[in-house]
Amino acid sequence: MPAGGWGTRFLPTTKAIPKEMLPLADKPMIQHVVEEAVASGIKQIIIVTSSGKSAIEDYFERNVELESMLQQKGEIELLEEVRRIAALANIRFVRQAEPRGLGHAILATRELVGDEPFAVFLPDDIFDAEPPLMKQMLEVYRQHQGSVIALRRVAKEDTRRYGMVKPQQVSERVYRILDMVEKPAPEEAPSDLAILGRYILTPEIFAALSVTPPGTGGEIQLTDGLALLLKQQAIYGYAFDGTYYDAGKPLGLLKASVSLGIRHPGIGADFREYLKKFFEESGG
Ligand code: G1P
């Protein structure tokens, strides 16, 4: 999980707080993503951080002082919740000296990942799916034994926000990727299928990334590394048609909060009631 970026779309908040720690309904955005990984059967997680991101490390580590305070006060439910977070998965941290792009963040995990396929979760892409999107993608990986990336159709004017692929359909939702390009202008996009923030990658991506020159924005782009890998092995795309939120920007986070909030087992009913009244009274 790369979490080393500046979070520029969430400035000024991200001047002091990592965007991955912003609350989505009742817990930090990154916890939702860690839970998606765990629900998909992934138990070893590497989070790539950079300076100014130590709140993420603190969050997933045990805090013995806090635990003993809660114990003394008899706050047993809270105590269990706080302990549960630290026990969610086996989480390791890698620090990037400077954020130099998604490809660079992935490359920083090379030694820890080793010679095995692995998954990438971009923490600000939030998917509302059952089974979880990564679980669906693992099924495609099992069938095709090649890298799998999440895809979704986007409007023509949005191509500059995403990696865009040239697809060849294999089955209803699965495509073989023929080419891909990072954040093209609409007239240069090879199709309307965009890359979203879930990937299953073969370890050969590391060698490809190590020779990938800086691309869009002067950063080492994962999309460019994948385009190199394409010359050597097949890469598949899985077109996801469920709900997706770009929670890395204020409007996306608000939308995701409403959607998860109204279904939350503890506060959902009250929140729904509040929204109903709010719109009735404001005439909206
Ligand atoms: C990254 C990837 C891009 C992908 C996007 C999905 O871009 O580089 O290919 O389409 O995530 O959210 P970023 O959002 O980091 O600019």
PDB file of C-alpha atoms and ligand atoms in Angstrom, residues 9 102 122 124-125 161-164 181-183 194-197 199 221-223 244 246, ligand 1:
ATOM      1  CA  ARG A   9      -5.518  17.277  -3.625  1.00  0.00           C
ATOM      2  CA  LEU A 102       3.923   5.197  -7.546  1.00  0.00           C
ATOM      3  CA  LEU A 122      -3.957   2.507  -3.566  1.00  0.00           C
ATOM      4  CA  ASP A 124      -7.505   6.540  -1.685  1.00  0.00           C
ATOM      5  CA  ASP A 125      -9.368   4.400  -4.192  1.00  0.00           C
ATOM      6  CA  ARG A 161      -6.559  11.650 -14.198  1.00  0.00           C
ATOM      7  CA  TYR A 162      -5.828   7.956 -14.897  1.00  0.00           C
ATOM      8  CA  GLY A 163      -3.642   5.379 -16.581  1.00  0.00           C
ATOM      9  CA  MET A 164      -5.597   4.360 -19.712  1.00  0.00           C
ATOM     10  CA  VAL A 181      -0.388   5.104 -21.087  1.00  0.00           C
ATOM     11  CA  GLU A 182      -0.348   7.302 -17.985  1.00  0.00           C
ATOM     12  CA  LYS A 183      -2.750  10.264 -17.859  1.00  0.00           C
ATOM     13  CA  ALA A 194      -9.028   3.488 -16.943  1.00  0.00           C
ATOM     14  CA  ILE A 195      -6.728   1.802 -14.429  1.00  0.00           C
ATOM     15  CA  LEU A 196      -8.014   1.916 -10.866  1.00  0.00           C
ATOM     16  CA  GLY A 197      -6.029   1.444  -7.696  1.00  0.00           C
ATOM     17  CA  TYR A 199      -3.317  -4.501  -8.978  1.00  0.00           C
ATOM     18  CA  GLN A 221       5.100   5.695 -13.061  1.00  0.00           C
ATOM     19  CA  LEU A 222       3.812   2.186 -12.401  1.00  0.00           C
ATOM     20  CA  THR A 223       1.865   2.410 -15.680  1.00  0.00           C
ATOM     21  CA  TYR A 244     -15.887   3.439  -6.779  1.00  0.00           C
ATOM     22  CA  ASP A 246     -11.906   8.720  -5.397  1.00  0.00           C
TER      23      ASP A 246
HETATM   24  C1  G1P B   1      -2.435   6.393  -9.985  1.00  0.00           C
HETATM   25  C2  G1P B   1      -1.897   5.673 -11.217  1.00  0.00           C
HETATM   26  C3  G1P B   1      -2.902   5.756 -12.359  1.00  0.00           C
HETATM   27  C4  G1P B   1      -4.237   5.187 -11.901  1.00  0.00           C
HETATM   28  C5  G1P B   1      -4.716   5.921 -10.636  1.00  0.00           C
HETATM   29  C6  G1P B   1      -5.972   5.272 -10.064  1.00  0.00           C
HETATM   30  O1  G1P B   1      -2.506   7.770 -10.246  1.00  0.00           O
HETATM   31  O2  G1P B   1      -0.674   6.279 -11.592  1.00  0.00           O
HETATM   32  O3  G1P B   1      -2.436   5.013 -13.450  1.00  0.00           O
HETATM   33  O4  G1P B   1      -5.190   5.332 -12.938  1.00  0.00           O
HETATM   34  O5  G1P B   1      -3.723   5.898  -9.619  1.00  0.00           O
HETATM   35  O6  G1P B   1      -6.490   6.025  -9.001  1.00  0.00           O
HETATM   36  P1  G1P B   1      -2.592   8.859  -9.067  1.00  0.00           P
HETATM   37  O7  G1P B   1      -3.999   8.796  -8.528  1.00  0.00           O
HETATM   38  O8  G1P B   1      -1.596   8.449  -8.032  1.00  0.00           O
HETATM   39  O9  G1P B   1      -2.293  10.173  -9.702  1.00  0.00           O
END
